[in-house]
Amino acid sequence: MPLGPDYAQILSSGQACLGIEFGSTRIKASLVTPDGEAFASGVHSWENRLVDGHWSYSLDAIWEGIAGAYASLVNECQEKYGVVATTYSALGISAMMHGYMAFDKDANLLVPFRTWRDTTTGRAAEALTAAFNFNIPLRWSIAHYYQAMLDKEPHVPSVDFFTTLAGYVHWKLTGKKVIGVGDASGMFPISDDGSTYVPEFIEKFNNIAGDGRNVADLLPEVLPAGADAGTLSEEGARLIDPSGKLQAGVLCAPPEGDAGTGMVATNAVRPRTGNVSVGTSIFLMAVLEKTLKNVHPELDIVTTPDGAQVAMVHCNNGADEMSRWVEMFREVGIALGAPDVSSDTIYAAMLGAALDGEPDAGGVLAYNNLSGEPVVNLTEGRPLITRAPWATLNLANFMRSQVYSTFAALAIGLEVLEKEDVHLDILSAHGGVFRTEKVAQRLLAAATHTPITVPDGASEGGSWGMAVLAAYVAYCKKNGAKTHALPDFLDEVVFASASNATISPSTVDERGFATFLAGYRQGLTIQSSAISALPPRAL
C-alpha cells in the first residue's frame, strides 16, 4: 500500500503552500501540499465592532490576527510533524469581500475600515445602479466611496487609493497594489473578458463624480488566478511572523475574496456549477453560461478567480445566530454538570435534532438577522424567535427553524435566478455547519431545489481555497506554457481523487421549507416593528 505524503519533508523543503483568510469571526491559516491536500491549520478569533455607525475592525486587530493565526498554525506543525517551515512555495491572502479601506498618498488610513456589513450606502448604490444599468449593491467598495462623496466626508479629497481587506493586507505584505479579479468584482464591475474594470463605467463614474480625477487610478490592478502577484517582503514576513523565522521572498498569489475561495474550495468554477458558502454571512454563486437579461437588486454579478461571470446571491446573515443558540445550550449543559464537550459534538447533537422536526418546523418561526438584510429590504437586524400558540415548540422544531432561517433569504434571492432561466446541475457547499454530516446539506437541498454535494475538505473553508490558489500560482510559475486553466487544475490535480457526498432534495422537505418560507415572508413585518421598537444599542 503506498505511503501518504511526507508532510514533515514538504514543510522542511519549503514545498507547502499557505493560505490565510480573514473571516468575520475567525482568521484561519491553512497549509496544503503542491496538489492541494490540506494538512495543517491555525485559527485566531476576532470580532467586528461599530465605529461611528460603521461595522469595522482596527488595523491592530488585523495584524494581531494574522500573527495569531500563523502562530497557531506553526504550533500545530511543530506538534504534529516536528517541523517549523521557514519558507513556502507560495502564499495567498483572502478576506471578506467588499468594504472600503481608503488611504492617502502617504499610506495613512483615512477612516476606519468599513466592512461588507454596512448598509449605509443606499443613496450611492441606487444612483450608481441607475447610471450603469448594472446592480451596485450596498456593500461594494465603489458604493462606499461614492456615498462618502455624497456625504461630503472631509477625507474624500485625500483619497489616493482604496481597496478591500485582502487587497490591503497583500499590499502591506508585498508592496503591490493588486487584487484578484474575483475580489475586484466586488469593488467595481469587471469587463466581460475578466481583464479589468469596465471602461464605460469608469468613464460614467468620473462624469458623475465631477472632481477631475480618474477613479481607475484609485483602484488596485486586477489580476487573474495564477498570476504572479509579487513576493513577500522582509516587512511583510515580520507582520505574519514576528518571531523572525519566516523568510522573505515567498511567491504570492493575487489576493482574493471569500466568494472566490469558496468557489475553489468546492470546485465550482465551470458554467452550470455553483456553490453555497455558509458562515457569518451566506452566499450562493452560480457560474453563468450567458449574461443575464435584466438587472436585479438581489443579484451581484461578480467573477470566478479566473474571470468567468457569476451571479451571486449574497445575504448578510448566515449561521452566526444559530451558533449563538448552540453555545447557549452548551452552557446549559455545563451548568447541569455535563462535561465541557467539543463544538463538533454539540453541533452534531443539536443539528441532528433538526431532522426529527416537523417538515415545516412545526410553526416555529426564526429570523437570524443580526444585521441588515438587503435581499428582504431590512436596513438593520433584530434576531427573533416567535410562534403561534398552536405551534409545537421542542428542540427538533426549534433547530429545524434555525437551519431554515439560515437559508430563507438565500432562497428568496435564488427565485430571481430561476426567473432568468439559470440552470445548475449541482451546488457544492462549504462552511463549518457541514461538519455535521447530512443535516444542513439535506435542508439546503430542500431550500434550493438542487442536489447538494459536500466535497472532501469543504469544511476547511476559504483558507483552504486560498491555499489551493497559492498552489496554483506556484504550479503556473513552474509549468509556464504547459499550465492548466484553473478549472482543469482543480479537476485533474486537486479534486482528482476526492470523494463527494451528494444529497438530492426530498419532496417532503421541499414542501416543508416552502411552508416555512411563506410564514417567514409574512412575518417580515415583525422584523420591521422590532427595528422600530428596539434601539440598535443600549442608550
Coordinates of C-alpha atoms in Angstrom, one line a residue:
M1 CA 0.0 0.0 0.0
P2 CA 1.6 3.4 -1.0
L3 CA 2.5 5.7 1.8
G4 CA 0.9 9.1 2.1
P5 CA 2.8 12.4 1.7
D6 CA 5.7 13.1 4.0
Y7 CA 4.4 16.3 5.5
A8 CA 7.5 16.9 7.5
Q9 CA 9.6 16.8 4.4
I10 CA 7.2 19.0 2.5
L11 CA 7.4 21.6 5.3
S12 CA 11.2 21.4 5.7
S13 CA 11.8 21.7 1.9
G14 CA 9.5 24.7 1.5
Q15 CA 7.1 22.9 -0.8
A16 CA 4.0 23.7 1.2
C17 CA 1.5 26.4 0.2
L18 CA 0.0 28.8 2.7
G19 CA -3.5 30.4 2.6
I20 CA -4.7 32.9 5.1
E21 CA -8.4 34.1 5.2
F22 CA -9.9 36.8 7.2
G23 CA -13.4 35.7 8.0
S24 CA -16.0 37.7 10.0
T25 CA -15.2 35.9 13.3
R26 CA -12.1 33.9 12.6
I27 CA -8.8 34.3 10.8
K28 CA -7.7 31.0 9.6
A29 CA -4.4 29.8 8.1
S30 CA -4.2 26.6 6.1
L31 CA -1.3 24.6 4.6
V32 CA -1.6 22.4 1.6
T33 CA 0.7 20.1 -0.4
P34 CA 1.5 21.2 -4.0
D35 CA -1.5 19.2 -5.2
G36 CA -3.8 20.9 -2.7
E37 CA -4.2 18.4 0.1
A38 CA -4.7 20.2 3.4
F39 CA -2.6 19.0 6.3
A40 CA -2.3 21.8 8.9
S41 CA -4.3 24.8 10.1
G42 CA -4.3 27.6 12.7
V43 CA -7.0 30.0 13.9
H44 CA -7.4 33.3 15.6
S45 CA -10.8 34.7 16.7
W46 CA -11.8 38.3 16.3
E47 CA -15.0 40.4 16.3
N48 CA -16.2 43.4 14.4
R49 CA -17.4 46.5 16.2
L50 CA -19.4 49.6 15.4
V51 CA -17.3 52.7 14.9
D52 CA -19.1 55.9 14.2
G53 CA -22.1 53.9 12.9
H54 CA -19.9 51.6 10.6
W55 CA -19.0 48.0 11.2
S56 CA -15.2 47.8 11.4
Y57 CA -12.1 46.1 12.6
S58 CA -9.0 48.0 13.7
L59 CA -5.6 47.8 12.0
D60 CA -4.1 46.5 15.2
A61 CA -6.7 43.7 15.2
I62 CA -5.8 42.8 11.6
W63 CA -2.1 42.4 12.3
E64 CA -2.6 40.8 15.7
G65 CA -5.0 38.4 14.0
I66 CA -2.7 37.3 11.1
A67 CA 0.2 36.8 13.5
G68 CA -2.1 34.9 15.9
A69 CA -3.5 32.6 13.2
Y70 CA 0.0 31.9 11.8
A71 CA 1.4 31.2 15.3
S72 CA -1.4 28.7 15.8
L73 CA -0.5 27.1 12.5
V74 CA 3.2 26.9 13.4
N75 CA 2.3 25.3 16.8
E76 CA 0.3 22.6 15.1
C77 CA 3.1 21.8 12.6
Q78 CA 5.5 21.6 15.5
E79 CA 3.3 19.3 17.5
K80 CA 2.2 17.0 14.5
Y81 CA 5.4 16.9 12.4
G82 CA 8.2 18.3 14.5
V83 CA 9.0 20.9 11.8
V84 CA 8.5 24.7 11.5
A85 CA 8.7 25.9 8.0
T86 CA 10.8 29.0 7.2
T87 CA 9.5 29.4 3.7
Y88 CA 6.8 28.2 1.3
S89 CA 6.3 27.5 -2.3
A90 CA 3.6 30.2 -2.4
L91 CA 1.2 32.0 -0.2
G92 CA -2.1 34.0 -0.6
I93 CA -4.4 36.2 1.4
S94 CA -8.2 36.2 1.2
A95 CA -10.8 38.0 3.2
M96 CA -14.4 39.1 3.4
M97 CA -15.2 40.8 0.1
H98 CA -16.3 44.4 -0.5
G99 CA -16.0 47.1 2.1
Y100 CA -13.8 50.2 2.0
M101 CA -10.2 50.9 3.1
A102 CA -9.1 54.3 1.9
F103 CA -5.6 55.7 2.1
D104 CA -3.8 59.0 1.4
K105 CA -0.6 59.4 -0.7
D106 CA 1.4 58.6 2.5
A107 CA -0.4 55.3 3.0
N108 CA -2.3 56.6 6.0
L109 CA -5.8 55.0 6.6
L110 CA -8.2 57.9 6.3
V111 CA -11.3 56.5 8.0
P112 CA -11.7 53.2 10.0
F113 CA -12.2 50.2 7.7
R114 CA -15.9 49.9 6.6
T115 CA -16.9 46.3 6.1
W116 CA -19.4 44.5 3.8
R117 CA -21.8 44.6 6.7
D118 CA -22.5 48.3 6.3
T119 CA -25.9 49.3 5.0
T120 CA -25.2 53.0 5.0
T121 CA -24.7 53.4 1.2
G122 CA -28.2 53.3 -0.1
R123 CA -28.2 56.6 -2.0
A124 CA -24.9 55.8 -3.7
A125 CA -25.8 52.3 -4.6
E126 CA -29.2 53.4 -6.1
A127 CA -27.6 56.2 -8.1
L128 CA -24.8 54.1 -9.5
T129 CA -27.1 51.2 -10.4
A130 CA -29.3 53.6 -12.4
A131 CA -26.3 55.2 -14.1
F132 CA -24.6 51.9 -15.0
N133 CA -27.8 49.9 -15.6
F134 CA -25.9 47.3 -13.6
N135 CA -26.6 46.3 -10.0
I136 CA -24.2 48.0 -7.5
P137 CA -25.0 46.5 -4.1
L138 CA -24.7 48.4 -0.8
R139 CA -21.6 46.7 0.3
W140 CA -19.5 47.3 -2.9
S141 CA -16.4 49.4 -2.5
I142 CA -17.5 51.9 -5.1
A143 CA -20.8 52.4 -3.3
H144 CA -18.8 53.2 -0.1
Y145 CA -16.6 55.7 -1.9
Y146 CA -19.4 57.4 -3.7
Q147 CA -21.5 57.6 -0.5
A148 CA -18.6 59.3 1.2
M149 CA -18.6 61.8 -1.7
L150 CA -22.3 62.4 -1.4
D151 CA -22.0 62.9 2.3
K152 CA -19.1 65.4 1.7
E153 CA -16.9 63.5 4.1
P154 CA -13.7 65.5 4.6
H155 CA -11.4 62.6 3.9
V156 CA -12.5 62.2 0.2
P157 CA -10.2 64.8 -1.4
S158 CA -7.2 63.0 0.2
V159 CA -8.0 59.5 -1.1
D160 CA -5.1 58.2 -3.2
F161 CA -6.0 54.5 -3.1
F162 CA -8.9 52.4 -1.8
T163 CA -9.1 48.6 -1.7
T164 CA -10.6 45.6 0.2
L165 CA -9.3 44.0 3.3
A166 CA -7.5 41.3 1.3
G167 CA -6.0 43.9 -1.1
Y168 CA -4.8 45.9 1.9
V169 CA -3.1 43.0 3.6
H170 CA -1.5 41.9 0.4
W171 CA -0.2 45.4 -0.3
K172 CA 1.4 45.6 3.1
L173 CA 3.0 42.1 2.7
T174 CA 4.3 42.7 -0.8
G175 CA 4.2 46.4 -1.6
K176 CA 1.9 45.6 -4.6
K177 CA -1.4 47.4 -5.1
V178 CA -3.1 44.5 -6.9
I179 CA -6.2 42.4 -6.4
G180 CA -7.6 39.1 -7.7
V181 CA -10.3 39.5 -10.3
G182 CA -12.9 37.8 -8.0
D183 CA -12.3 40.2 -5.2
A184 CA -12.1 43.2 -7.7
S185 CA -15.5 42.3 -9.0
G186 CA -16.9 43.2 -5.6
M187 CA -15.3 46.6 -5.8
F188 CA -16.3 47.8 -9.3
P189 CA -17.9 46.0 -12.3
I190 CA -15.5 43.9 -14.3
S191 CA -15.2 43.6 -18.1
D192 CA -16.6 40.5 -19.9
D193 CA -13.1 39.2 -20.5
G194 CA -12.2 39.5 -16.8
S195 CA -9.2 41.6 -17.5
T196 CA -10.0 45.0 -15.9
Y197 CA -12.8 47.3 -14.7
V198 CA -15.5 48.1 -17.3
P199 CA -14.1 51.2 -19.1
E200 CA -17.5 52.5 -19.9
F201 CA -18.5 52.5 -16.2
I202 CA -15.2 54.1 -15.2
E203 CA -16.0 57.0 -17.6
K204 CA -19.5 57.3 -16.3
F205 CA -18.4 57.4 -12.7
N206 CA -15.8 60.0 -13.5
N207 CA -18.5 62.2 -15.1
I208 CA -20.8 61.7 -12.1
A209 CA -18.1 62.4 -9.6
G210 CA -17.1 65.5 -11.5
D211 CA -13.9 66.1 -9.4
G212 CA -11.4 65.8 -12.3
R213 CA -10.0 62.5 -11.0
N214 CA -10.0 59.1 -12.7
V215 CA -11.4 56.6 -10.3
A216 CA -9.4 53.9 -12.1
D217 CA -6.2 55.5 -10.7
L218 CA -7.5 54.9 -7.2
L219 CA -8.3 51.2 -7.6
P220 CA -5.9 48.2 -7.4
E221 CA -4.7 46.5 -10.5
V222 CA -6.8 43.4 -11.5
L223 CA -5.0 40.0 -11.8
P224 CA -6.4 36.6 -12.7
A225 CA -5.8 33.4 -10.7
G226 CA -2.3 32.0 -11.4
A227 CA -0.7 35.4 -12.0
D228 CA 2.5 36.4 -10.2
A229 CA 1.3 39.0 -7.6
G230 CA 4.7 39.8 -6.1
T231 CA 6.8 38.3 -3.3
L232 CA 6.7 38.6 0.4
S233 CA 8.9 41.4 1.6
E234 CA 11.0 41.5 4.8
E235 CA 8.5 43.8 6.4
G236 CA 5.6 41.5 5.3
A237 CA 7.3 38.4 6.7
R238 CA 7.6 40.1 10.1
L239 CA 4.0 41.1 10.0
I240 CA 3.0 37.4 9.6
D241 CA 5.7 36.0 11.9
P242 CA 7.0 38.5 14.4
S243 CA 9.4 35.7 15.7
G244 CA 11.5 36.3 12.6
K245 CA 11.6 32.7 11.4
L246 CA 9.6 33.2 8.2
Q247 CA 11.8 34.3 5.3
A248 CA 11.0 36.9 2.7
G249 CA 10.8 36.1 -1.0
V250 CA 7.8 33.8 -1.0
L251 CA 5.8 33.9 -4.2
C252 CA 2.3 35.4 -3.7
A253 CA -1.0 34.7 -5.4
P254 CA -3.4 37.5 -6.2
P255 CA -5.4 38.4 -3.1
E256 CA -9.0 37.0 -3.3
G257 CA -12.3 37.5 -1.7
D258 CA -14.1 34.8 0.3
A259 CA -16.6 34.2 -2.5
G260 CA -13.7 33.2 -4.9
T261 CA -12.0 31.0 -2.3
G262 CA -15.3 29.3 -1.6
M263 CA -15.8 28.5 -5.3
V264 CA -12.3 27.0 -5.4
A265 CA -12.9 25.0 -2.2
T266 CA -15.9 23.4 -3.7
N267 CA -14.6 23.1 -7.3
A268 CA -17.4 25.3 -8.6
V269 CA -15.8 27.4 -11.3
R270 CA -17.3 26.0 -14.5
P271 CA -20.6 27.1 -16.1
R272 CA -23.7 25.3 -14.6
T273 CA -21.9 24.7 -11.3
G274 CA -22.4 26.7 -8.2
N275 CA -21.6 26.8 -4.5
V276 CA -23.1 27.9 -1.3
S277 CA -20.8 29.2 1.4
V278 CA -22.3 29.3 4.9
G279 CA -20.6 31.3 7.6
T280 CA -21.4 34.6 9.4
S281 CA -22.9 35.5 6.0
I282 CA -24.3 33.2 3.4
F283 CA -24.0 33.4 -0.3
L284 CA -24.7 31.4 -3.4
M285 CA -22.5 31.6 -6.5
A286 CA -23.9 30.4 -9.9
V287 CA -21.4 30.3 -12.8
L288 CA -23.2 31.6 -15.8
E289 CA -23.5 30.3 -19.3
K290 CA -24.6 33.7 -20.6
T291 CA -25.1 37.2 -19.4
L292 CA -28.4 37.8 -17.5
K293 CA -31.1 39.6 -19.4
N294 CA -32.1 42.0 -16.7
V295 CA -30.7 44.0 -13.7
H296 CA -31.8 42.6 -10.4
P297 CA -31.1 44.2 -7.0
E298 CA -31.0 40.7 -5.4
L299 CA -28.0 39.6 -7.6
D300 CA -24.4 40.7 -7.7
I301 CA -22.6 40.0 -11.0
V302 CA -19.1 39.0 -9.9
T303 CA -16.5 36.6 -11.3
T304 CA -14.6 33.4 -10.5
P305 CA -11.0 33.8 -9.6
D306 CA -10.2 33.3 -13.3
G307 CA -12.7 35.9 -14.6
A308 CA -15.8 33.9 -15.6
Q309 CA -19.1 35.7 -14.9
V310 CA -21.0 34.6 -11.8
A311 CA -24.4 35.6 -10.4
M312 CA -24.1 36.0 -6.6
V313 CA -26.9 35.9 -4.2
H314 CA -25.4 37.4 -1.0
C315 CA -27.2 37.5 2.3
N316 CA -25.6 39.3 5.3
N317 CA -26.8 36.9 7.8
G318 CA -25.8 33.2 7.9
A319 CA -25.2 30.7 10.6
D320 CA -24.0 33.2 13.3
E321 CA -27.2 33.4 15.2
M322 CA -27.7 29.7 15.2
S323 CA -24.1 29.3 16.6
R324 CA -25.0 31.6 19.5
W325 CA -28.0 29.4 20.3
V326 CA -25.9 26.3 20.2
E327 CA -23.3 27.9 22.5
M328 CA -26.1 28.9 25.0
F329 CA -27.3 25.3 25.1
R330 CA -23.8 24.1 25.7
E331 CA -23.6 26.5 28.7
V332 CA -26.9 25.0 30.0
G333 CA -25.3 21.5 29.8
I334 CA -22.3 22.7 31.7
A335 CA -24.5 24.3 34.3
L336 CA -26.3 20.9 34.7
G337 CA -22.9 19.2 35.3
A338 CA -22.3 17.8 31.8
P339 CA -18.7 17.8 30.7
D340 CA -17.4 20.6 28.5
V341 CA -17.7 18.7 25.2
S342 CA -16.3 19.8 21.9
S343 CA -18.1 22.2 19.5
D344 CA -18.4 19.4 16.9
T345 CA -20.2 17.1 19.4
I346 CA -22.6 19.9 20.4
Y347 CA -23.4 20.7 16.8
A348 CA -23.9 17.0 15.9
A349 CA -26.4 16.6 18.7
M350 CA -28.3 19.8 18.1
L351 CA -28.3 19.9 14.3
G352 CA -29.1 16.2 14.3
A353 CA -32.3 17.0 16.2
A354 CA -33.4 19.2 13.3
L355 CA -34.0 16.1 11.2
D356 CA -36.5 14.9 13.7
G357 CA -38.5 18.1 13.5
E358 CA -41.7 18.5 11.5
P359 CA -41.2 19.3 7.8
D360 CA -42.3 22.9 8.3
A361 CA -40.6 23.3 11.7
G362 CA -44.0 22.9 13.4
G363 CA -44.9 26.5 13.1
V364 CA -41.8 27.8 14.9
L365 CA -40.5 30.9 13.1
A366 CA -37.0 32.2 13.3
Y367 CA -35.2 35.2 12.0
N368 CA -31.4 35.2 12.0
N369 CA -30.8 38.8 11.2
L370 CA -28.0 40.2 13.4
S371 CA -27.5 42.9 10.8
G372 CA -29.5 44.4 7.9
E373 CA -30.5 42.1 5.1
P374 CA -30.9 43.8 1.7
V375 CA -32.4 40.8 0.0
V376 CA -35.5 41.2 2.2
N377 CA -35.2 45.0 2.4
L378 CA -34.2 45.2 6.1
T379 CA -31.8 48.0 6.9
E380 CA -31.0 46.7 10.4
G381 CA -31.2 43.3 12.1
R382 CA -33.1 42.1 15.1
P383 CA -32.8 38.3 15.7
L384 CA -36.2 36.8 16.7
I385 CA -37.9 33.5 17.6
T386 CA -41.7 33.6 17.5
R387 CA -44.6 31.2 17.0
A388 CA -48.4 31.0 17.2
P389 CA -49.8 29.4 20.3
W390 CA -50.7 26.2 18.3
A391 CA -47.1 25.7 17.2
T392 CA -45.1 22.8 18.6
L393 CA -42.1 24.1 20.4
N394 CA -39.5 21.4 21.0
L395 CA -35.8 21.1 20.3
A396 CA -36.3 19.4 17.0
N397 CA -38.6 22.1 15.6
F398 CA -36.5 24.9 17.2
M399 CA -33.4 23.7 15.4
R400 CA -35.1 23.0 12.1
S401 CA -36.4 26.6 12.3
Q402 CA -32.9 27.8 12.9
V403 CA -31.5 26.0 9.9
Y404 CA -34.4 27.1 7.7
S405 CA -33.9 30.7 8.8
T406 CA -30.2 30.5 7.8
F407 CA -31.3 29.6 4.2
A408 CA -34.5 31.6 3.9
A409 CA -33.2 34.9 2.5
L410 CA -30.9 32.9 0.2
A411 CA -33.9 31.0 -1.2
I412 CA -35.7 34.3 -1.9
G413 CA -32.8 35.5 -3.9
L414 CA -32.5 32.3 -5.8
E415 CA -36.0 32.7 -7.1
V416 CA -34.7 35.6 -9.2
L417 CA -32.1 33.2 -10.9
E418 CA -34.9 30.8 -11.7
K419 CA -36.8 33.5 -13.5
E420 CA -33.6 34.3 -15.5
D421 CA -33.6 30.6 -16.7
V422 CA -30.3 29.9 -15.0
H423 CA -29.7 26.2 -14.7
L424 CA -27.4 24.5 -12.2
D425 CA -26.6 20.8 -12.4
I426 CA -25.4 20.7 -8.8
L427 CA -24.4 23.0 -5.9
S428 CA -21.4 22.4 -3.8
A429 CA -21.5 23.6 -0.2
H430 CA -18.8 24.5 2.3
G431 CA -18.5 26.0 5.8
G432 CA -18.3 24.7 9.3
V433 CA -22.0 23.9 9.6
F434 CA -21.4 21.0 7.1
R435 CA -19.0 19.3 9.5
T436 CA -22.2 17.7 11.0
E437 CA -23.0 15.3 8.2
K438 CA -26.2 15.4 6.2
V439 CA -28.3 17.8 8.3
A440 CA -27.6 21.3 6.8
Q441 CA -26.9 19.6 3.4
R442 CA -30.3 17.9 3.3
L443 CA -32.2 21.0 4.3
L444 CA -30.2 23.2 1.9
A445 CA -31.2 20.8 -0.9
A446 CA -34.8 21.4 0.0
A447 CA -34.3 25.2 0.1
T448 CA -32.6 25.4 -3.3
H449 CA -34.4 22.5 -5.1
T450 CA -30.9 21.4 -6.2
P451 CA -28.7 18.4 -5.3
I452 CA -26.1 19.5 -2.8
T453 CA -22.6 18.0 -2.7
V454 CA -20.1 18.5 0.1
P455 CA -16.6 17.8 -1.2
D456 CA -13.7 16.5 0.8
G457 CA -12.1 19.4 2.6
A458 CA -15.2 21.7 2.2
S459 CA -15.4 22.2 6.0
E460 CA -11.8 23.7 5.8
G461 CA -13.4 26.7 4.1
G462 CA -11.9 29.6 2.4
S463 CA -8.4 29.5 3.8
W464 CA -8.0 26.1 2.2
G465 CA -9.4 27.5 -1.1
M466 CA -6.8 30.3 -0.8
A467 CA -4.0 27.8 -0.2
V468 CA -5.1 26.0 -3.3
L469 CA -4.9 29.2 -5.3
A470 CA -1.4 29.7 -3.9
A471 CA -0.6 26.2 -5.1
Y472 CA -2.0 27.2 -8.5
V473 CA 0.3 30.2 -8.8
A474 CA 3.3 28.0 -7.9
Y475 CA 2.1 25.5 -10.5
C476 CA 1.8 28.2 -13.1
K477 CA 5.3 29.6 -12.3
K478 CA 6.8 26.1 -12.6
N479 CA 5.0 24.9 -15.7
G480 CA 4.7 28.1 -17.8
A481 CA 3.1 27.4 -21.2
K482 CA 2.1 23.9 -20.1
T483 CA -0.1 25.3 -17.3
H484 CA -3.7 24.1 -17.0
A485 CA -6.5 26.5 -16.8
L486 CA -7.9 26.9 -13.3
P487 CA -10.9 24.5 -13.8
D488 CA -8.7 21.8 -15.2
F489 CA -6.1 22.3 -12.4
L490 CA -8.9 21.8 -9.9
D491 CA -10.4 18.7 -11.7
E492 CA -7.1 17.0 -12.6
V493 CA -4.8 17.9 -9.7
V494 CA -6.7 18.9 -6.6
F495 CA -10.0 17.0 -6.8
A496 CA -8.9 14.1 -9.0
S497 CA -9.3 11.6 -6.1
A498 CA -11.8 13.5 -3.9
S499 CA -14.9 11.8 -2.8
N500 CA -18.1 13.7 -2.6
A501 CA -21.3 13.1 -0.6
T502 CA -24.4 14.3 -2.6
I503 CA -28.0 14.6 -1.4
S504 CA -30.9 15.3 -3.6
P505 CA -33.9 17.3 -2.3
S506 CA -36.8 15.3 -1.0
T507 CA -40.4 16.3 -1.8
V508 CA -41.4 16.2 1.9
D509 CA -38.5 18.6 2.9
E510 CA -39.2 20.9 -0.1
R511 CA -42.9 21.2 0.9
G512 CA -42.0 21.8 4.5
F513 CA -39.5 24.5 3.6
A514 CA -42.0 26.2 1.3
T515 CA -44.5 26.4 4.1
F516 CA -41.8 27.8 6.5
L517 CA -40.8 30.3 3.8
A518 CA -44.3 31.5 3.3
G519 CA -44.6 32.2 7.0
Y520 CA -41.1 33.8 7.0
R521 CA -42.2 36.3 4.3
Q522 CA -45.4 37.2 6.0
G523 CA -43.7 37.7 9.3
L524 CA -41.1 40.1 7.9
T525 CA -43.4 42.9 9.2
I526 CA -42.4 41.7 12.7
Q527 CA -38.8 42.4 11.9
S528 CA -39.7 45.9 10.8
S529 CA -41.6 46.5 14.0
A530 CA -38.7 45.1 16.1
I531 CA -36.3 47.5 14.4
S532 CA -38.5 50.4 15.4
A533 CA -39.1 49.1 19.0
L534 CA -35.6 48.0 19.9
P535 CA -32.8 50.6 19.7
P536 CA -29.6 49.4 17.9
R537 CA -27.6 49.6 21.2
A538 CA -28.2 50.4 24.8
L539 CA -28.9 54.2 25.3

